Amino acid sequence: MLFSQELQDSVHRQFLKTQSSLGLGGGEILSRLDGCEGGRRTALEFFYSTMPSSDLGDYDFSLYLSYVDFGLFLREHSPWSSRIPENIFLNYVLYYRINNEKIEDCRKIFYDTLKDRIAGKSMKEAALEVNVWCAEHVTYQATDERTASPLAVLKSSYGRCGEESTLVVTAMRSVGIPARQVYTPRWAHCDDNHAWVEVWCDGEWYFLGACEPEPVLNRGWFTEAAARSMLMDSKSFLPLPGEEVIATDGQTMILNELGRYAEARRFTVSVVNPGPLAGVTVQFELLNGAEFSPIASVVTGETGRAGVTLGLGSVHIHAVKDGRFAEAFADTAETDGITVDFSRAVQAEPDTQEDFCFHAPKDSTRNMIQLTPEQKELRKSVIGGAEQKRRQYIKDFYQKEKAETLAAKFSRPQDVLDLLKAAEGNFEELYAFLSMDFDAENRELQLKMLQSLPKKDFRDIGADLLAEHFTHSLKYRADYPEKIFVPYLLCPRAHYEQLTPYSKLLTSLLDEQTANAFRRQPKRVWDYVSRFQSPPERDSERLAGTPAGILRSGQANEMGRKVLFTAICRTLGIPARISPIDLSVQYYQNEKFHIVPESAKEPCGKSTLTLLGGTENWSYLHNWTIAVLKDGAYQSLELTDSVWENGKLALTLAPGSYRLITSSRTPNGNQFARKYCLRLSDGETKELTVSLCRTRITDLLLDIPLPSFQLFSDQKEPVPADAVIGGKTAALIWLEEGREPTEHILNEFMEAKDALSTLGCELIFLVRDQRAWDNETFVKACRTIPGVRVYYSDFSETAVAMARRMFVDPEKLPLTVIARGTRGIYACSGYNVGIADLLMKIISAAD
């Protein structure tokens, strides 16, 4: 028996509870399940009792059966399967989904590639080896929030951390190693987030950086950052003993893994009105990217309490029920709970301004594993070898001769070449589409269609999908100007949904009478799609579903309905979009876009808000954001591309309540912020002067133990860094001589040479090798600035590690670290005007 009777009974009971929500295809699913027995039946019932609505419609029963059959093969043939508890196996080997990636039948592909490579290895050794293989094919590169499938990531040879970790988890599961993705929704100490991998080996969970080979487990560049985290999560589909469930997403349980990484405590919010109040959604939020971002959401029970394990730092509480909300701040380093008086809850905040400070957890050296010299050499060798293999792997992606021949047929050949290069391993699909003959007058339009898509789509979109949508859309080309036709009708993408063909299907489903009625009154399309609803137990916030899948299952969440609305409109020749600013659905008619109210409560009309920001360098999602209030919760607008001119920014917004936040983050991770609340009425024009909270020099100081590292003298003799610093205050600067911005910082130091000489601070230039002395600016700086010392360093070992340790960007040089003995008190990477003056102020303040 593959699974215990207890597990089979538990899964079957859960399936019986959820089978009524299988949607329009439920009858066929039940019929096909009747043909399955034993472990097959249990595994499929497990899938169908936990999957979201989108997966019911987007993928066929046969795909899930393939996952089940291969998983059961691993259960019987994996060398370590007998050691894996069945609930761990079902959750983290058998299960088909990891993130919000497209599901493809890929497990056997990975298994066949990796089985010989890990033969005879222990679980830990095999996990490390699988990660090396992944690094030989994929490296990090920032992309948009849609998660490409593991096969698509392999095709492109790069991905963001969420895609790298999805790839590694897939590879691990494919060889029978339980694995899961761990995510910190937002870091507390910097404006970013991160995902990595945990593997279960011989009874314990271990972590590793995806596509980042290490000689041992429980090591990664993010170790110190994770020790300052406020929360991190993973997913489960069966209860796991000892795991803290902090939320659910449909049938998916969100687990809190913080205790493995950081100092933490159980923090409880008690909601009273004046007695305990049940049914209140309590959002635990971090200030990150100048916005309050929810990291956990818990509904109060009969006791009126909502609790979660958090790191030791500031948290913002947003408690909401029935469109009313109350807010509070707390510092979990100082208290394990607060009480929120919901009798003072409001539907909207009055026009106010408030300043506040948000504290990040303090630095910690938890989970720091120091490598031996031998392990460091092995690590360096493996990373170098993996990168060399990856370069070899991708060298044939781009076919230069074919690309240039095709590009010559277009008026902008360089655009074609750039696009085909960006396709990476998907070159043949885009080449095939651009080679198709839709008549000479439409050739340039093929290129414009592709350019209307996000760059990530170049890596995994198919030629057939493009051709179907292109052919269908051509009939409406003459109806609209190109600036409307291309992005809002010809483009097949609405948001971040998985792309599938839909124009033929929708055309066949909509009779001519209905189609004409929709064309006359596009608002009626929203009435039509509003009938598609996801049962709460199937509603996954991060999976929208495709138009075809929604029609097959009869179920959709809010974003799914918006995607379907856009698809129907475009199929009928009505330009439509999901606004990137506020995610409202809009259609184009009578030479302008119209917002479709998604409910009777939504306001119509427009208002104008002009922000006056002085001389500040404003950057959205860095030092300012604005959010609109909807149903008692704030939703940040997407204004990343907004451009301030002469200290002003004019915004056209819907009437409503808004919250604007400005934030200044100090090197120690703390933030000084200012909150503005305001109400905009229909047709109102309003001005708002905004500014940042100013920080003191002492707020910039850190106190972080520095890792030991080695430098080399002129005679190539190794010298410990702490011996070079000698217990004094020193400024260590990793230079990239001959390149900007190193040239700028050296010139600033030379101009400040007299002031630097009076500080009593050691100035230490670090360069890669003797070739630095060939650079005129470097030589001049060494001769001009009194007391400068020069040492040599392997930047891959020292600069990157030091930047990570001091929580600054490791990819930007020059890197400057001010150290007092063996402790770091300030760091910065890259260049800002006036950096020499700032460093002198930092050194003076530290004395």
Short mmCIF file of C-alpha atoms in Angstrom, two decimals, residues 419-420 423 426-436 438 445-454 457-474 489-493 499-503:
data_model
loop_
_atom_site.label_atom_id
_atom_site.label_comp_id
_atom_site.label_asym_id
_atom_site.label_seq_id
_atom_site.Cartn_x
_atom_site.Cartn_y
_atom_site.Cartn_z
CA LEU A 419 13.72 41.04 -30.31
CA LEU A 420 15.14 37.73 -31.57
CA ALA A 423 13.84 35.50 -27.22
CA ASN A 426 12.48 30.68 -27.78
CA PHE A 427 14.17 32.03 -30.91
CA GLU A 428 12.47 29.58 -33.29
CA GLU A 429 8.94 30.52 -32.17
CA LEU A 430 9.40 34.25 -32.73
CA TYR A 431 11.36 33.62 -35.92
CA ALA A 432 8.49 31.44 -37.18
CA PHE A 433 5.88 34.11 -36.45
CA LEU A 434 7.85 36.94 -38.05
CA SER A 435 8.44 34.72 -41.08
CA MET A 436 4.72 34.16 -41.63
CA PHE A 438 0.16 38.03 -43.73
CA LEU A 445 2.46 45.16 -37.76
CA GLN A 446 3.78 41.72 -36.81
CA LEU A 447 6.80 43.37 -35.27
CA LYS A 448 4.65 45.96 -33.49
CA MET A 449 2.46 43.21 -32.06
CA LEU A 450 5.49 41.58 -30.46
CA GLN A 451 6.78 44.91 -29.19
CA SER A 452 3.45 45.50 -27.44
CA LEU A 453 4.20 42.52 -25.20
CA PRO A 454 6.39 42.50 -22.07
CA ASP A 457 6.76 36.95 -23.25
CA PHE A 458 9.45 36.73 -25.92
CA ARG A 459 10.89 33.79 -23.98
CA ASP A 460 7.86 31.51 -23.92
CA ILE A 461 5.11 32.66 -26.29
CA GLY A 462 4.20 30.38 -29.19
CA ALA A 463 4.01 31.24 -32.89
CA ASP A 464 0.58 29.61 -33.28
CA LEU A 465 -0.93 31.71 -30.50
CA LEU A 466 0.48 34.87 -32.03
CA ALA A 467 -0.75 33.92 -35.49
CA GLU A 468 -4.30 33.18 -34.35
CA HIS A 469 -4.66 36.45 -32.48
CA PHE A 470 -2.98 38.45 -35.27
CA THR A 471 -5.20 37.00 -38.00
CA HIS A 472 -8.37 37.60 -35.99
CA SER A 473 -7.45 41.18 -35.06
CA LEU A 474 -6.55 42.32 -38.58
CA LEU A 489 -6.70 45.16 -29.43
CA LEU A 490 -3.85 43.49 -31.32
CA CYS A 491 -1.91 42.68 -28.13
CA PRO A 492 -3.04 39.32 -26.65
CA ARG A 493 -1.98 40.15 -23.08
CA LEU A 499 -1.30 33.42 -22.40
CA THR A 500 -3.48 31.00 -24.33
CA PRO A 501 -5.44 31.35 -27.61
CA TYR A 502 -8.96 32.62 -27.11
CA SER A 503 -10.26 34.51 -30.17
#
